Coordinates of C-alpha atoms in Angstrom, one line a residue:
Chain A
M3 CA -0.9 4.6 36.7
A4 CA 0.2 3.2 33.3
S5 CA 2.3 4.8 30.7
T6 CA 1.3 4.5 27.1
E7 CA 3.7 5.3 24.2
V8 CA 2.3 7.2 21.2
L9 CA 4.0 5.8 18.1
A10 CA 4.4 7.3 14.6
P11 CA 2.6 5.0 12.2
T12 CA 4.6 6.2 9.2
A13 CA 7.9 8.1 8.5
G14 CA 7.1 11.8 8.2
L15 CA 7.6 15.4 8.9
V16 CA 6.1 16.9 12.1
V17 CA 4.0 19.8 10.9
K18 CA 2.2 20.5 14.2
V19 CA 2.4 19.6 17.8
S20 CA -1.2 19.8 19.0
V21 CA -0.8 19.6 22.8
E22 CA 1.8 20.6 25.5
E23 CA 3.5 18.4 28.1
G24 CA 1.2 18.3 31.1
A25 CA -2.0 18.6 29.1
T26 CA -5.0 16.3 29.8
V27 CA -6.1 14.6 26.7
A28 CA -9.2 12.5 25.7
A29 CA -8.9 9.2 23.8
G30 CA -8.8 10.1 20.1
Q31 CA -7.4 13.6 20.6
S32 CA -4.6 14.8 18.3
I33 CA -1.1 14.7 19.7
I34 CA 0.9 15.6 16.6
V35 CA 0.2 16.0 12.9
L36 CA 2.6 14.3 10.5
Q37 CA 3.0 15.1 6.8
S38 CA 3.5 11.8 4.9
M39 CA 2.3 10.2 1.7
K40 CA 1.4 13.7 0.4
T41 CA -1.3 14.1 3.1
E42 CA -1.5 15.1 6.7
I43 CA -1.9 12.4 9.3
D44 CA -3.3 13.0 12.8
V45 CA -1.4 10.9 15.4
V46 CA -3.9 10.6 18.2
A47 CA -4.0 9.4 21.8
D48 CA -5.1 5.9 22.2
V49 CA -6.1 6.4 25.8
A50 CA -7.3 9.4 27.9
G51 CA -4.7 10.7 30.3
K52 CA -2.0 13.3 30.9
V53 CA 0.7 13.9 28.3
S54 CA 3.8 13.2 30.4
K55 CA 6.3 13.7 27.5
I56 CA 6.5 15.1 24.0
N57 CA 9.6 13.9 22.2
V58 CA 9.3 15.9 18.9
K59 CA 8.9 19.5 17.7
K60 CA 7.6 21.0 14.5
G61 CA 10.0 20.4 11.7
D62 CA 11.4 17.1 13.0
E63 CA 11.6 14.1 10.8
V64 CA 10.3 10.9 12.4
N65 CA 10.6 7.2 11.5
I66 CA 8.0 4.4 11.6
G67 CA 7.5 3.2 15.2
Q68 CA 9.2 6.2 16.8
T69 CA 7.8 7.2 20.2
V70 CA 6.6 10.7 19.7
A71 CA 4.9 11.2 23.1
E72 CA 4.0 9.4 26.3
I73 CA 0.6 9.5 28.1
E74 CA 0.0 8.6 31.8
S75 CA -3.4 7.3 32.6
Chain B
M26 CA -22.8 -21.8 9.0
T27 CA -22.5 -19.4 6.0
S28 CA -22.1 -15.7 5.7
D29 CA -25.3 -13.8 5.0
G30 CA -24.3 -10.2 4.6
A31 CA -22.7 -9.7 8.1
L32 CA -22.0 -6.2 9.3
M33 CA -18.6 -4.9 10.5
E34 CA -18.0 -1.7 12.3
I35 CA -14.8 0.2 11.8
L36 CA -13.5 1.3 15.2
K37 CA -10.1 2.8 14.2
A38 CA -9.4 3.6 10.5
G39 CA -5.7 4.5 10.9
V40 CA -3.8 6.3 8.2
E41 CA -5.3 5.0 5.0
A42 CA -7.7 2.1 4.9
T43 CA -9.6 1.6 1.6
I44 CA -11.7 -1.0 -0.1
Q45 CA -9.9 -2.5 -3.1
D46 CA -10.6 -5.3 -5.6
Y47 CA -8.5 -6.9 -8.4
P48 CA -7.8 -6.3 -11.2
G49 CA -9.6 -3.1 -10.4
R50 CA -11.3 -0.6 -12.7
L51 CA -10.1 -1.6 -16.2
G52 CA -11.2 -0.2 -19.6
Y53 CA -11.2 3.5 -18.9
W54 CA -7.4 4.4 -19.1
D55 CA -8.1 6.6 -22.2
L56 CA -10.4 8.7 -20.0
G57 CA -7.7 9.1 -17.3
I58 CA -9.5 6.7 -14.9
P59 CA -6.8 4.5 -13.3
P60 CA -7.3 0.8 -12.3
S61 CA -6.8 1.4 -8.5
G62 CA -6.9 -1.9 -6.7
P63 CA -4.4 -3.2 -4.1
L64 CA -0.8 -2.0 -4.2
D65 CA 0.2 -5.5 -3.1
D66 CA -2.1 -7.5 -5.3
Y67 CA -0.4 -10.8 -4.4
S68 CA -1.0 -10.6 -0.6
M69 CA -4.6 -9.4 -1.1
R70 CA -5.4 -12.3 -3.5
L71 CA -3.9 -14.8 -1.1
G72 CA -6.1 -13.5 1.7
N73 CA -9.2 -13.9 -0.5
V74 CA -8.3 -17.5 -1.3
L75 CA -7.9 -18.2 2.4
V76 CA -11.5 -17.3 3.1
G77 CA -12.9 -19.1 0.1
N78 CA -13.5 -16.0 -2.0
A79 CA -12.6 -15.5 -5.7
A80 CA -9.1 -14.1 -5.6
G81 CA -10.1 -10.7 -6.9
S82 CA -12.9 -10.0 -4.4
A83 CA -13.1 -6.7 -2.5
A84 CA -11.1 -6.6 0.7
I85 CA -9.7 -3.9 3.0
E86 CA -6.2 -2.5 2.3
V87 CA -4.6 -1.0 5.4
A88 CA -1.6 1.2 4.9
A89 CA 0.7 1.9 7.9
G90 CA -1.8 0.5 10.5
L91 CA -3.7 1.7 13.5
F92 CA -6.8 -0.1 12.3
S93 CA -9.4 -2.0 14.2
M94 CA -12.9 -3.4 13.4
K95 CA -15.7 -5.3 15.1
P96 CA -17.8 -7.8 13.3
K97 CA -21.5 -7.7 14.2
A98 CA -21.9 -11.4 13.4
D99 CA -19.6 -14.4 13.1
T100 CA -17.2 -13.7 10.2
L101 CA -14.4 -15.7 8.6
V102 CA -11.3 -13.4 8.3
A103 CA -7.8 -13.6 6.9
I104 CA -5.0 -11.1 7.5
T105 CA -2.1 -11.0 4.9
G106 CA 0.6 -8.6 3.8
A107 CA 2.7 -6.6 6.2
N108 CA 3.0 -7.8 9.8
M109 CA 1.3 -5.2 11.9
Q110 CA 1.1 -7.4 15.0
P111 CA -2.6 -8.4 14.4
T112 CA -4.7 -9.1 17.4
L113 CA -8.1 -10.7 18.2
N114 CA -9.5 -9.2 21.4
G115 CA -6.0 -8.1 22.3
Q116 CA -4.4 -11.5 21.8
P117 CA -2.1 -12.3 18.9
A118 CA -4.1 -13.3 15.8
P119 CA -2.7 -15.4 13.0
M120 CA -1.4 -14.1 9.7
W121 CA -1.6 -16.0 6.4
E122 CA -4.4 -18.2 7.9
S123 CA -8.2 -18.0 8.0
F124 CA -9.8 -17.7 11.4
L125 CA -13.3 -17.1 12.8
A126 CA -14.0 -13.8 14.4
K127 CA -17.2 -14.0 16.5
E128 CA -19.8 -11.3 16.9
G129 CA -18.3 -8.5 19.1
D130 CA -14.7 -9.6 18.7
V131 CA -12.2 -6.8 18.0
I132 CA -9.7 -7.4 15.2
G133 CA -6.7 -4.9 15.5
L134 CA -3.6 -4.0 13.5
A135 CA -0.8 -1.9 15.1
I136 CA 2.0 -0.7 12.9
A137 CA 4.5 -2.2 10.4
K138 CA 7.5 -2.2 12.6
S139 CA 10.1 -4.0 10.6
T140 CA 9.3 -4.7 6.9
G141 CA 6.2 -4.2 4.7
F142 CA 3.8 -1.4 4.7
R143 CA 0.3 -2.6 3.7
A144 CA -1.8 -5.3 5.3
Y145 CA -5.0 -6.8 3.8
V146 CA -8.1 -7.9 5.7
A147 CA -10.2 -10.3 3.7
V148 CA -13.6 -11.6 4.8
A149 CA -15.7 -14.4 3.5
G150 CA -18.1 -13.1 0.9
G151 CA -15.9 -10.1 0.2
I152 CA -16.8 -6.5 1.1
D153 CA -20.2 -5.6 -0.3
V154 CA -20.0 -2.0 -1.8
P155 CA -21.5 -0.9 -5.1
S156 CA -19.5 -1.6 -8.2
Y157 CA -18.7 1.7 -10.0
L158 CA -17.6 1.5 -13.6
G159 CA -17.1 -2.3 -13.1
S160 CA -15.0 -2.3 -9.9
K161 CA -15.4 -2.0 -6.1
S162 CA -11.9 -0.4 -5.9
T163 CA -11.6 3.1 -4.3
F164 CA -10.1 5.9 -6.2
A165 CA -9.9 8.4 -3.3
A166 CA -8.3 11.2 -5.4
G167 CA -11.2 11.0 -7.8
G168 CA -13.8 10.6 -5.0
F169 CA -15.4 7.4 -6.3
G170 CA -15.5 3.7 -5.8
G171 CA -15.1 1.5 -2.7
F172 CA -16.9 2.8 0.4
E173 CA -18.3 6.2 -0.5
G174 CA -15.3 7.0 -2.7
R175 CA -13.0 7.7 0.3
V176 CA -10.8 6.3 2.9
L177 CA -12.6 4.5 5.8
K178 CA -13.4 6.5 9.0
P179 CA -14.3 5.4 12.5
G180 CA -18.0 4.6 12.7
D181 CA -18.2 3.3 9.1
V182 CA -20.2 0.1 8.9
L183 CA -19.3 -2.3 6.1
R184 CA -21.4 -5.3 4.9
T185 CA -19.9 -8.6 3.7
G186 CA -21.2 -10.2 0.6
Q187 CA -22.9 -13.6 0.5
S188 CA -20.5 -16.4 0.9
E189 CA -21.3 -19.6 -1.0
R190 CA -19.2 -21.9 1.1
S191 CA -19.6 -23.1 4.6
Y192 CA -17.1 -21.8 7.1
S193 CA -16.2 -25.2 8.6
K194 CA -14.4 -26.1 5.4
Q195 CA -12.5 -22.8 5.3
V196 CA -11.4 -22.2 8.9
G197 CA -7.7 -22.8 9.5
R198 CA -6.6 -22.8 5.9
M199 CA -3.0 -21.6 5.6
V200 CA -0.7 -20.2 3.0
K201 CA 2.2 -22.6 2.5
E202 CA 5.6 -21.2 3.6
A203 CA 7.0 -21.2 0.0
A204 CA 4.1 -19.1 -1.2
I205 CA 4.3 -16.5 1.6
P206 CA 5.8 -13.3 0.2
K207 CA 9.1 -12.1 1.8
F208 CA 9.4 -8.4 2.5
A209 CA 12.6 -6.5 3.1
N210 CA 13.9 -3.0 3.7
I211 CA 15.8 -3.1 0.4
L212 CA 13.6 -4.7 -2.3
D213 CA 14.7 -6.0 -5.6
I214 CA 12.3 -4.8 -8.3
E215 CA 12.2 -6.5 -11.7
T216 CA 11.7 -4.1 -14.7
T217 CA 11.7 -4.2 -18.5
V218 CA 13.8 -1.4 -20.0
G219 CA 12.1 1.5 -21.9
P220 CA 10.1 2.9 -23.6
Q221 CA 12.3 5.9 -23.3
A222 CA 15.8 4.7 -22.3
A223 CA 19.3 4.4 -23.8
P224 CA 20.8 5.6 -26.1
D225 CA 18.0 7.9 -27.3
F226 CA 17.0 9.6 -24.0
V227 CA 19.7 8.8 -21.4
T228 CA 23.2 7.6 -22.0
E229 CA 24.1 3.9 -21.6
E230 CA 26.3 4.9 -18.6
A231 CA 23.4 6.7 -17.0
L232 CA 21.1 3.7 -17.4
Q233 CA 23.7 1.3 -15.9
S234 CA 24.2 3.8 -13.0
F235 CA 20.4 3.8 -12.4
F236 CA 20.3 0.0 -12.2
S237 CA 23.3 -0.3 -9.9
E238 CA 22.1 2.2 -7.3
I239 CA 19.9 1.7 -4.3
H240 CA 17.0 4.2 -4.4
K241 CA 15.4 5.5 -1.2
V242 CA 11.6 5.7 -1.2
D243 CA 10.6 9.3 -0.4
R244 CA 8.2 9.8 2.6
N245 CA 5.7 11.3 0.2
A246 CA 5.3 8.1 -1.9
N247 CA 1.7 7.2 -2.1
R248 CA -1.0 5.3 -4.1
L249 CA -0.6 7.7 -7.1
G250 CA 3.2 7.5 -7.3
Y251 CA 6.2 6.2 -5.5
R252 CA 8.7 9.0 -5.5
L253 CA 12.3 8.1 -5.2
S254 CA 15.2 10.4 -4.2
P255 CA 16.2 12.9 -7.0
R256 CA 19.5 12.1 -8.7
T257 CA 21.5 13.6 -11.5
W258 CA 21.1 12.2 -15.0
K259 CA 23.3 12.1 -18.1
W260 CA 20.8 12.9 -20.8
A261 CA 21.4 11.9 -24.4
R262 CA 19.7 15.1 -25.6
T263 CA 20.2 18.7 -24.5
D264 CA 16.5 19.5 -24.5
G265 CA 13.2 17.9 -25.3
G266 CA 12.9 19.4 -28.8
I267 CA 9.4 20.5 -29.6
A268 CA 8.2 18.8 -26.4
G269 CA 10.0 21.3 -24.1
K270 CA 13.2 22.7 -22.7
H271 CA 14.2 19.9 -20.4
P272 CA 15.6 16.6 -21.9
S273 CA 13.1 14.6 -19.8
N274 CA 10.3 16.2 -21.8
I275 CA 8.6 14.2 -24.6
I276 CA 5.4 14.8 -26.5
D277 CA 2.6 13.5 -24.3
N278 CA 1.9 9.8 -24.5
G279 CA 0.1 7.1 -22.6
Y280 CA 1.8 5.7 -19.5
T281 CA 1.5 2.3 -18.0
V282 CA 1.1 1.4 -14.3
G283 CA 4.6 0.6 -12.9
S284 CA 6.4 3.0 -15.3
V285 CA 9.5 4.7 -13.8
N286 CA 8.7 8.2 -14.8
I287 CA 11.5 10.8 -14.7
S288 CA 10.1 14.2 -14.1
G289 CA 13.1 16.6 -14.3
D290 CA 15.5 14.8 -11.9
Q291 CA 13.0 12.9 -9.9
P292 CA 12.1 9.2 -10.6
I293 CA 8.5 8.4 -9.7
I294 CA 7.0 4.9 -10.1
L295 CA 3.5 5.4 -11.4
M296 CA 1.2 3.4 -9.2
R297 CA -2.4 2.1 -9.4
D298 CA -4.0 5.5 -8.7
G299 CA -1.6 7.3 -11.0
P300 CA -1.9 9.4 -14.2
S301 CA -2.6 7.7 -17.5
A302 CA -0.7 10.0 -19.7
G303 CA 1.9 12.8 -19.6
G304 CA 5.0 14.3 -21.2
F305 CA 8.0 12.9 -19.3
V306 CA 10.2 10.0 -20.2
C307 CA 9.8 6.5 -18.7
I308 CA 13.1 4.7 -18.6
C309 CA 11.8 1.3 -17.4
C310 CA 8.6 -0.3 -16.2
V311 CA 8.1 -2.5 -13.1
V312 CA 6.7 -5.7 -14.4
T313 CA 3.2 -7.0 -13.2
G314 CA 4.7 -9.8 -11.2
S315 CA 7.0 -7.4 -9.2
L316 CA 4.6 -4.4 -8.6
W317 CA 3.4 -5.9 -5.3
K318 CA 6.9 -5.5 -3.8
V319 CA 6.8 -1.7 -4.5
G320 CA 3.5 -1.6 -2.6
Q321 CA 5.2 -3.1 0.4
A322 CA 8.0 -0.5 0.5
A323 CA 7.5 1.9 3.4
P324 CA 7.7 5.6 2.4
G325 CA 10.7 7.2 4.2
R326 CA 12.1 4.0 5.4
D327 CA 12.7 1.4 2.6
S328 CA 14.7 1.4 -0.6
L329 CA 14.5 -0.2 -4.0
K330 CA 17.0 -1.7 -6.4
F331 CA 15.9 -2.2 -9.9
K332 CA 16.8 -5.2 -12.1
K333 CA 16.5 -5.5 -15.9
I334 CA 14.7 -8.6 -17.0
S335 CA 13.4 -9.9 -20.4
Y336 CA 9.8 -9.9 -21.5
Q337 CA 9.6 -13.7 -21.1
E338 CA 11.1 -13.6 -17.6
A339 CA 8.4 -11.0 -16.8
I340 CA 5.6 -13.3 -18.0
D341 CA 7.2 -16.2 -16.0
L342 CA 7.3 -14.0 -12.9
R343 CA 3.6 -13.2 -13.1
R344 CA 2.7 -16.9 -13.9
G345 CA 4.6 -17.9 -10.8
L346 CA 2.4 -15.8 -8.6
E347 CA -0.7 -17.1 -10.3
R348 CA 0.5 -20.7 -9.7
N349 CA 1.0 -19.9 -6.0
L350 CA -2.6 -18.6 -5.8
E351 CA -3.8 -21.9 -7.2
T352 CA -1.6 -24.3 -5.3
G353 CA 0.0 -22.3 -2.5
V354 CA -3.0 -22.4 -0.1
S355 CA -3.6 -25.6 1.9

């Protein structure tokens, strides 16, 4: 079992957390939605697996490269 | 071998990947059509020179990262701009150097972890998309230009143009160390003062304050405008006269790309997709030779410090970049 980090590609405001801890996700599925650069950005799972950790909640500000979630696959 | 219109498939399109060329869509400013083009024109042009293209050829601008593509035929590629840990089939790929990607290889960009915000992927032959109003640049807000007038999406297939030169002469060309741009989390941005500065619109003291401060780039900075943190201003007038109630109001006039526009309390640097005219003061203007640095500031992370320079210094700065494009590539 490998653990993959889901990283924020830009600084931004978390406007939506799309899944819960424990959820099974497919590759490409939305994990969180960030507001940045006056647009909404879907931060997706790179790999299929189970969301083992979600580190942010709606309303949080994140930095570039911050780990927003972890997926076990 | 030469390029003969090779296809490339976009696998991941990241946050904002668009086709841009340089100098972009010129000649329509009076109709409100902006030039568009690369926010770091210097890095993009270096990439084109590396793969043997004319410096202004169409290339891919990748903001923030999370991008990958797969050539369907052997393609000569160069990656310039921000370091997003580029990979070729999962192994580190070079930056500031042309390399051959074979059919089926995957070129990937992760994220701009430390400095910079935009990377450029140049391919031999340029990106072959229709020219609209004289340019291949994308104006996504207007829905025209580039690839279907929008940001790239997974599944898009791009075609490279015809390359006139053979790859063997171009593989392994490198940008000389002295010509490689240096990015930073606090960037020094050269400007010329005006057209609406001191003493007529802001006080001398206010202008000096502005130039001495470090300005954080707002997380909503984008290709239309780079918003900076709002700050208080000491205005020379109490209102805008017939132009309006606020002292930042002026009768609508034409703007220039790079103007530092003060709308109420908020400074916004007008960028390549920005408005051509409006009714707010512009206290200084980022010079052509410095605009690329603004394009490499990450929204919500990096900051800018503005410098006043003369008209002649501005010309010299631009000429310096052009000299590097001619002699800075081995």
